[in-house]
XYZ file of C-alpha atoms in Angstrom:
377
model
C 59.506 145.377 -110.484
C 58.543 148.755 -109.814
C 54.752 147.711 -108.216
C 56.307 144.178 -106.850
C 56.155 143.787 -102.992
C 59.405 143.028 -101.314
C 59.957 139.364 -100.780
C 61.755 136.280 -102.942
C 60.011 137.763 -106.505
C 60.948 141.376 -106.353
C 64.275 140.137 -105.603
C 65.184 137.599 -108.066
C 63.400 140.316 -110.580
C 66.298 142.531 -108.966
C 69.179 140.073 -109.321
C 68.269 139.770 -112.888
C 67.983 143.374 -113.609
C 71.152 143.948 -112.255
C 73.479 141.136 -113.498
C 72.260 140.998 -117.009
C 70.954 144.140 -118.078
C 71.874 147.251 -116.001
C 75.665 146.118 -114.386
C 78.411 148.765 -115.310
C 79.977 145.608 -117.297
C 76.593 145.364 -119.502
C 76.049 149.560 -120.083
C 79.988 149.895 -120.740
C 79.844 147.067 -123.688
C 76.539 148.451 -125.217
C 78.320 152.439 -125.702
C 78.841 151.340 -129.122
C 74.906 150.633 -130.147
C 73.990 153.591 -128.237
C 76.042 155.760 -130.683
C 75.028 154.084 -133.495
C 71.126 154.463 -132.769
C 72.091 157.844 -131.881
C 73.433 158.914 -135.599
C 70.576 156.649 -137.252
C 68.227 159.052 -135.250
C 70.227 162.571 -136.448
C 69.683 160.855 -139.932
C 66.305 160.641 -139.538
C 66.317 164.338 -138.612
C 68.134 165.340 -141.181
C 65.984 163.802 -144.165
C 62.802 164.608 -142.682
C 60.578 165.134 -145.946
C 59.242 168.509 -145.200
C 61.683 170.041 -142.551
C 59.726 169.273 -139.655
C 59.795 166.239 -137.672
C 57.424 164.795 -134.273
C 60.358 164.984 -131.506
C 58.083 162.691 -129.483
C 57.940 160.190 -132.321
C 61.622 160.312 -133.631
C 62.846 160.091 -129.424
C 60.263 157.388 -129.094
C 61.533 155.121 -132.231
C 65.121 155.467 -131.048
C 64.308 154.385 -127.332
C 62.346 151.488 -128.193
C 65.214 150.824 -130.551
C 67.761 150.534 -128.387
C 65.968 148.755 -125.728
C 64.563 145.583 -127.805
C 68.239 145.598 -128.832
C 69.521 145.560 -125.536
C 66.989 142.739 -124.155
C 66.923 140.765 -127.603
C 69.943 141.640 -129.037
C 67.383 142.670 -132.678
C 66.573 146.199 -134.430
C 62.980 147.680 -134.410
C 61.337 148.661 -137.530
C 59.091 151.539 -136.719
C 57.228 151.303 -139.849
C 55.956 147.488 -139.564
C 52.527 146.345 -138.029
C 53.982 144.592 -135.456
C 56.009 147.516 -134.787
C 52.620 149.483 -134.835
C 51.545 146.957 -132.252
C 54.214 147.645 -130.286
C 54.714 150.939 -129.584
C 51.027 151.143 -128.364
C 51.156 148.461 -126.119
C 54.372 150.218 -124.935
C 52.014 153.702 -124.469
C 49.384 151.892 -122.411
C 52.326 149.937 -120.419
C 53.811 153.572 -119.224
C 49.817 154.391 -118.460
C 48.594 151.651 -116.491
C 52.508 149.708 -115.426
C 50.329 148.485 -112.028
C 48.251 146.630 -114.474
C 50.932 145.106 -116.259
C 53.078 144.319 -113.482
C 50.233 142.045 -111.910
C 49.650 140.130 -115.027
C 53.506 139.399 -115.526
C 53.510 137.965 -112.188
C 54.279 133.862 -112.127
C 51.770 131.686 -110.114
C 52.796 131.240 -106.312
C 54.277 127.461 -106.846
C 55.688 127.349 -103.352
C 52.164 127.098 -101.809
C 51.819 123.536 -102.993
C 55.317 122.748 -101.734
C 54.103 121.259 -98.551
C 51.230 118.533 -100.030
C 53.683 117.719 -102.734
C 56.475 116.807 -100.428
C 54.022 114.672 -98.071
C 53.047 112.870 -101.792
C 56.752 112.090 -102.336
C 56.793 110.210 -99.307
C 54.421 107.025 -100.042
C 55.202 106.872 -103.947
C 57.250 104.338 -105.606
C 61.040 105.413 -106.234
C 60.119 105.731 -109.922
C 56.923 107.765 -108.952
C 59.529 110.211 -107.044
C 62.437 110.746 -108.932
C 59.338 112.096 -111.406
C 57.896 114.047 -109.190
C 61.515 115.653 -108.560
C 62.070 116.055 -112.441
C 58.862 117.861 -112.594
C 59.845 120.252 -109.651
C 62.779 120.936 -111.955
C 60.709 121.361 -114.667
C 58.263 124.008 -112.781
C 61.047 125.486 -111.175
C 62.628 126.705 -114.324
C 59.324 127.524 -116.053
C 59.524 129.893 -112.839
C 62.606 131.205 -113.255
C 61.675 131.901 -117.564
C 58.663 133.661 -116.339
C 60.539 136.149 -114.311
C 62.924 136.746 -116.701
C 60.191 137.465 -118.976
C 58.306 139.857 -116.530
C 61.970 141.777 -116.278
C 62.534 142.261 -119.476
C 58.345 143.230 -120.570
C 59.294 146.003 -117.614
C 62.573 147.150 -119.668
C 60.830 147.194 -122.393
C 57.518 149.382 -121.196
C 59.265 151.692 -118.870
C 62.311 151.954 -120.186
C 61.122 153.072 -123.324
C 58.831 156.165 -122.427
C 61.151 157.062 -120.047
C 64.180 158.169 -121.805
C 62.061 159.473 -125.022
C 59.888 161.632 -122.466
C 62.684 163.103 -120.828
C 64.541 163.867 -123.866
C 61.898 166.052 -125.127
C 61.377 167.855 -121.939
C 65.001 168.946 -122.504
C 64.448 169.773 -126.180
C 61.649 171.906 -125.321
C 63.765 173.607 -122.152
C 67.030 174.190 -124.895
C 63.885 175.794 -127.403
C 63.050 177.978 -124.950
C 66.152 178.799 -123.080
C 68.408 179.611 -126.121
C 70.719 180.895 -123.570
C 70.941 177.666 -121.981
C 71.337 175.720 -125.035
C 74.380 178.120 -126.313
C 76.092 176.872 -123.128
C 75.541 173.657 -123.479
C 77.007 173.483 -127.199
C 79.810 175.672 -126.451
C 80.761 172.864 -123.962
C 79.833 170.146 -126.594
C 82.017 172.317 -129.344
C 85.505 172.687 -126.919
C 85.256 168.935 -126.227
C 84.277 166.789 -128.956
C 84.825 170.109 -131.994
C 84.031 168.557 -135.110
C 84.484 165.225 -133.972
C 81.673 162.435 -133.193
C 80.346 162.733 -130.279
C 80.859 159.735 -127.802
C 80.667 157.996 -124.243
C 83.790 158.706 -123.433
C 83.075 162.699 -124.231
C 79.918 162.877 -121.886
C 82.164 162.771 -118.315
C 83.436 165.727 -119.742
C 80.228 167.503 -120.147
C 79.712 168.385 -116.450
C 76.934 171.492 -117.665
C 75.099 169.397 -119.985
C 74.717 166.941 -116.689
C 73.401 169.559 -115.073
C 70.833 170.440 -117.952
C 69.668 167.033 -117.297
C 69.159 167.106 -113.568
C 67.700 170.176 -113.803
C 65.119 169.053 -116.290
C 64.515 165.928 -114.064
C 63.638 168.432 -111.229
C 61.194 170.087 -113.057
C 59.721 167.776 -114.980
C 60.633 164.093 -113.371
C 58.741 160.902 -115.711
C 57.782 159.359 -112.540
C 56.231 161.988 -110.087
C 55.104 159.379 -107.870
C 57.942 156.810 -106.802
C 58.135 153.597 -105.189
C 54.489 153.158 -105.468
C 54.989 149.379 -103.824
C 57.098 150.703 -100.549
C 55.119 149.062 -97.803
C 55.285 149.613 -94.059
C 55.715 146.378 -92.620
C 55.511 147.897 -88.758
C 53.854 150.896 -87.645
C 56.459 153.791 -88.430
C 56.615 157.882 -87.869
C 57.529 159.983 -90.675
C 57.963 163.458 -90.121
C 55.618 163.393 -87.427
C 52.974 161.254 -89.052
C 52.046 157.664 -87.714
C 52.017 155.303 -91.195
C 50.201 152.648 -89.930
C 51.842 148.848 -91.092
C 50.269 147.752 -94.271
C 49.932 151.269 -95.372
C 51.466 151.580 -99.000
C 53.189 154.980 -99.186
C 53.723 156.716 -101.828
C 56.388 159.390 -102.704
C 55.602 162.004 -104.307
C 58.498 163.229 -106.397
C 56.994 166.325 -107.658
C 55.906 168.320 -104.983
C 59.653 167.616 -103.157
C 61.274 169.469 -105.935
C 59.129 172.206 -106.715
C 59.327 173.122 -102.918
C 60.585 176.698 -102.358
C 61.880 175.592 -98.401
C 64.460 173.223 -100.496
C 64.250 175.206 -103.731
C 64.715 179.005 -104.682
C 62.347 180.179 -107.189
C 61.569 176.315 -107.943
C 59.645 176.976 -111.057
C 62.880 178.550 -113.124
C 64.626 176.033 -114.855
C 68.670 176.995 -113.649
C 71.046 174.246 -114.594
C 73.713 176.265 -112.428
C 71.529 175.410 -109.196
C 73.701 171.687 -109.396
C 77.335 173.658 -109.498
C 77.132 173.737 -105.475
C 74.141 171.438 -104.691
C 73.314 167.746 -106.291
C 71.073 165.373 -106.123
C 70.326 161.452 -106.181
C 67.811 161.134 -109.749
C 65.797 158.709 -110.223
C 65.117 157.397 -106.606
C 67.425 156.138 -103.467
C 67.745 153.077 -101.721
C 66.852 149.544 -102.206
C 63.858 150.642 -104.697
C 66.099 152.783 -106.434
C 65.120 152.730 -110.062
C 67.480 149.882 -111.395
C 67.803 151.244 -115.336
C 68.776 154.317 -113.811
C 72.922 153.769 -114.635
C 71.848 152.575 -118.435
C 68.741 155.320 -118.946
C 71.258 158.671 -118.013
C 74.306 157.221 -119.879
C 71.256 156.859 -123.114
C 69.844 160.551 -122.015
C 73.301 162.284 -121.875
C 74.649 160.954 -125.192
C 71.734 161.418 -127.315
C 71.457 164.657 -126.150
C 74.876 165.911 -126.679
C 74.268 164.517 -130.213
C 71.386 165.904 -130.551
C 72.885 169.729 -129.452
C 75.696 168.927 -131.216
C 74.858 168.347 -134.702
C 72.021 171.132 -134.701
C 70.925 174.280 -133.619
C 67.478 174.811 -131.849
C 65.052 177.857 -132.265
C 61.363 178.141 -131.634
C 59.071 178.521 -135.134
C 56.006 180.499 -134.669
C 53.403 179.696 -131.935
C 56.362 178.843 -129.558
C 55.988 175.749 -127.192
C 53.548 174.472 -124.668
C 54.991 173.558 -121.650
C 51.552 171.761 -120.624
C 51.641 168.231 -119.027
C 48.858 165.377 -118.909
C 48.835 162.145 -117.268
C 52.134 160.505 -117.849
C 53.986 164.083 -117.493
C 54.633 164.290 -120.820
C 54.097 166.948 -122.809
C 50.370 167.927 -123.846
C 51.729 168.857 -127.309
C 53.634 167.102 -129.210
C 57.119 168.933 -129.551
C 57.562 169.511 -133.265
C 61.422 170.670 -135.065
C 62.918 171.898 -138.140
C 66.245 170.581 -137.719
C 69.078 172.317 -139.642
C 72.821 171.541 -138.809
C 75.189 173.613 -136.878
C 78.369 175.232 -137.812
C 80.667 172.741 -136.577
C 78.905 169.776 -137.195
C 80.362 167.115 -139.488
C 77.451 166.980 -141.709
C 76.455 170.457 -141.662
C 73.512 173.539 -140.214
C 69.974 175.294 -137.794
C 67.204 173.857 -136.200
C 63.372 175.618 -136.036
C 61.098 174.223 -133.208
C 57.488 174.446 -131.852
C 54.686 172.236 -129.984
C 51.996 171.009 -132.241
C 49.501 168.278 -132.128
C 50.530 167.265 -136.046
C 51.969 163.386 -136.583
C 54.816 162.331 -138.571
C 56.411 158.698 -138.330
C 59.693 159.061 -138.854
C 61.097 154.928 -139.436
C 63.900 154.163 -136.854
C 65.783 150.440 -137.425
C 64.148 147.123 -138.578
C 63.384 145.393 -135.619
C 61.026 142.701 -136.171
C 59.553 139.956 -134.325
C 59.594 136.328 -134.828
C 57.440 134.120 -137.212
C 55.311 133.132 -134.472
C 54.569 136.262 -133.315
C 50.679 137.485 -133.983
C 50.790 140.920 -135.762
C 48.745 143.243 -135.691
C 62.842 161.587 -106.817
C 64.774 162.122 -105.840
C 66.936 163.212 -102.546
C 69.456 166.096 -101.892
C 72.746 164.776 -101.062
C-alpha cells in the first residue's frame, strides 16, 4: 500500500486497511491480546536461561505474534520451521517492501473490459449469463487478491516496525537512566503494583513523549511516501517538481534539523511538553497501522519499564544504524524485576552481535502450507 500509486487499487487496499484491521472499533477490541502477548513476552524475559536475552529477537517474536493474530486470528510459534521461514521472509519484506508490493499486485482485469463487453453482445443468452458469472467469478478473485496483498503488507511492515522501534527506546532508557527513572515513576503512581493496561497508557503523557522523541531520532521509515506522485507540474519550496516526478520525503533529515530543532541530536522527551508532532506521516498517505502500531508501542513499553529495571552491562551500547535503521548491534539485556513489580526485580543491558531465540506463542500454519515523518503541528 505503501509503494501503490493512487488510483482504484491503492484505494480499495485503503478501505480494507481501515475497516477491518486498523478502525478504532478493531484496535479497541484487540487491547486484550495485546496485554496478553505483552506478559507472555515479560515471561520470556524472565526465564531467559542464562540472564541475558536478544531484545531484537524477543521484540521481534512478540510483534509477529500479535500481528498473524490480528490478520488470522492464530498464535506464532517462534521455534517451528515454518516459523523460521517466516520471520526471514518478514526481514527481507522490511528490506526490499518495493519488491514485494509489485508482486502482490492483482493483474489489471479492467483492460479487457471493453472486448469482453463487445463479445457479450453476439453470444447466445446462455453464452452471456456465463460470461457474466465469470465476471463475478474474476471480480472476486480480485477482490481476495487485494485482501491478500493488505494483509502480506500488515504482516511485513507491521512487524519490523513496532519491534525496531521498541528497541530504539530500550537502548535510549539504557542509556538515559535518568529518563527511564521518569518514565517508571509515572508507570509506578498510575498502575503501582497493578497490571499494566490500555486503559493506563492515556495516563502516561511522559512515556508518550519518550516515544515521540525516539521516533524523532530514530524514525523506522526515514524515507516516507515513497509512491507520492506529482500528477501536474508543482513548486515546493521554491523548486519546480516536474509531473511524473516521484518525490520522496525524507523523514530524517526534517527532524534532525537544528532551524526546527534545538540541539537535534539530544534525545529530550520534554521537547513534546510545549511542541508536538504528527508520527508516522500526514495526509491521505498517512501510514494506516499507525492508530494500532503506537497503542502496541506504548503498552509494551510501559510493561516492559514496569516490570524491570534497565542498566547498561559492560561495553555499553552502540547506537550505530544500517540499512533498515535498526540498530547495527543487536541490543542484548539481563532482565531482573523491579521493586514494585508483581513478580519481582533489575535489569543489566548492552549491544552485542550474540543470538538467542527466545520462543514467543505457537502460531502455526496450515497443512498445506510448504515449510521450510512526520510534521510539526
Amino acid at each position: 500500500m505503501g509503494f501503490a500509486p493512487s488510483g482504484d487499487y491503492w484505494r480499495a487496499l485503503r478501505r480494507i486497511s481501515s475497516a477491518y484491521l486498523f478502525s478504532p472499533r478493531s484496535v479497541s477490541a484487540t487491547a486484550p491480546r495485546r496485554v496478553a502477548i505483552g506478559e507472555r513476552m515479560l515471561r520470556d524475559l524472565s526465564a531467559a536461561p542464562s540472564g541475558e536475552v536478544v531484545m531484537r529477537r524477543v521484540l521481534h517474536a512478540a510483534s509477529l505474534d500479535h500481528v498473524m493474530a490480528t490478520v488470522f486470528g492464530a498464535r506464532y510459534d517462534a521455534a517451528s520451521p515454518e516459523g523460521a521461514e517466516l520471520e526471514e521472509m518478514v526481514k527481507e519484506g522490511y528490506v526490499r517492501p518495493a519488491r514485494l508490493v509489485q508482486l502482490g499486485r492483482p493483474p489489471a482485469v479492467a483492460q479487457v473490459a471493453g472486448p469482453a463487453r463487445r463479445q457479450e453482445e453476439v453470444q447466445e443468452p446462455g453464452e452471456q449469463s456465463e460470461v457474466f458469472v465469470a465476471r463475478i467469478i474474476e471480480e472476486h478473485r480480485r477482490k481476495k487478491k487485494e485482501a491478500a496483498s493488505g494483509e502480506s503488507e500488515m504482516i511485513f511492515r507491521g512487524t519490523d516496525t513496532v519491534a525496531i522501534l521498541l528497541e530504539w527506546v530500550m537502548a535510549r532508557m539504557v542509556l538515559h537512566p535518568g529518563i527511564q527513572s521518569k518514565a517508571q515513576a509515572e508507570l509506578d503512581a498510575v498502575v503501582g503494583r497493578g497490571r499494566v493496561s490500555d486503559a493506563d497508557v492515556v495516563r502516561l503523557p511522559y512515556l508518550q513523549r519518550v516515544v515521540k522523541e525516539t521516533l524523532r531520532v530514530h524514525p523506522p521509515g526515514p524515507l516516507l511516501s515513497w509512491a507520492r506522485l506529482a500528477v501536474h507540474d508543482a513548486v515546493v519550496g521554491g523548486h519546480l517538481v516536474p509531473a511524473g516526478t516521484t518525490a520522496m520525503v525524507n523523514m530524517w533529515a526534517i527532524a534532525h534539523d537544528p532551524a526546527v530543532w534545538p540541539e537535534p541530536s539530544a534525545f529530550r522527551p520534554e521537547r513534546f511538553e510545549e511542541e508536538d508532532v504528527s508520527v508516522l506521516g500526514a495526509g491521505r498517505r498517512v501510514c494506516p497501522g499507525k492508530t494500532l502500531a503506537l497503542a502496541t508501542v506504548h503498552l509494551w513499553l510501559a510493561q516492559l519499564l514496569h516490570r524491570f529495571r534497565w542498566a547498561p552491562a559492560d561495553g555499553g551500547v552502540d547506537l550505530a544504524e544500517r540499512l533498515g535503521m535498526s540498530l547495527e548491534k543487536p541490543l542484548v539485556c539481563k532482565p531482573t524485576h523491579s521493586p514494585l513489580s508483581t513478580s519481582g526485580s533489575r535489569s543489566c543491558c548492552t549491544a552485542s552481535s550474540g543470538r538467542r531465540r527466545t520462543a514467543a506463542s505457537t502460531w502455526r500454519p496450515p497443512r498445506s502450507a510448504p515449510s521450510g515523518s512526520r510534521r510539526r503541528t
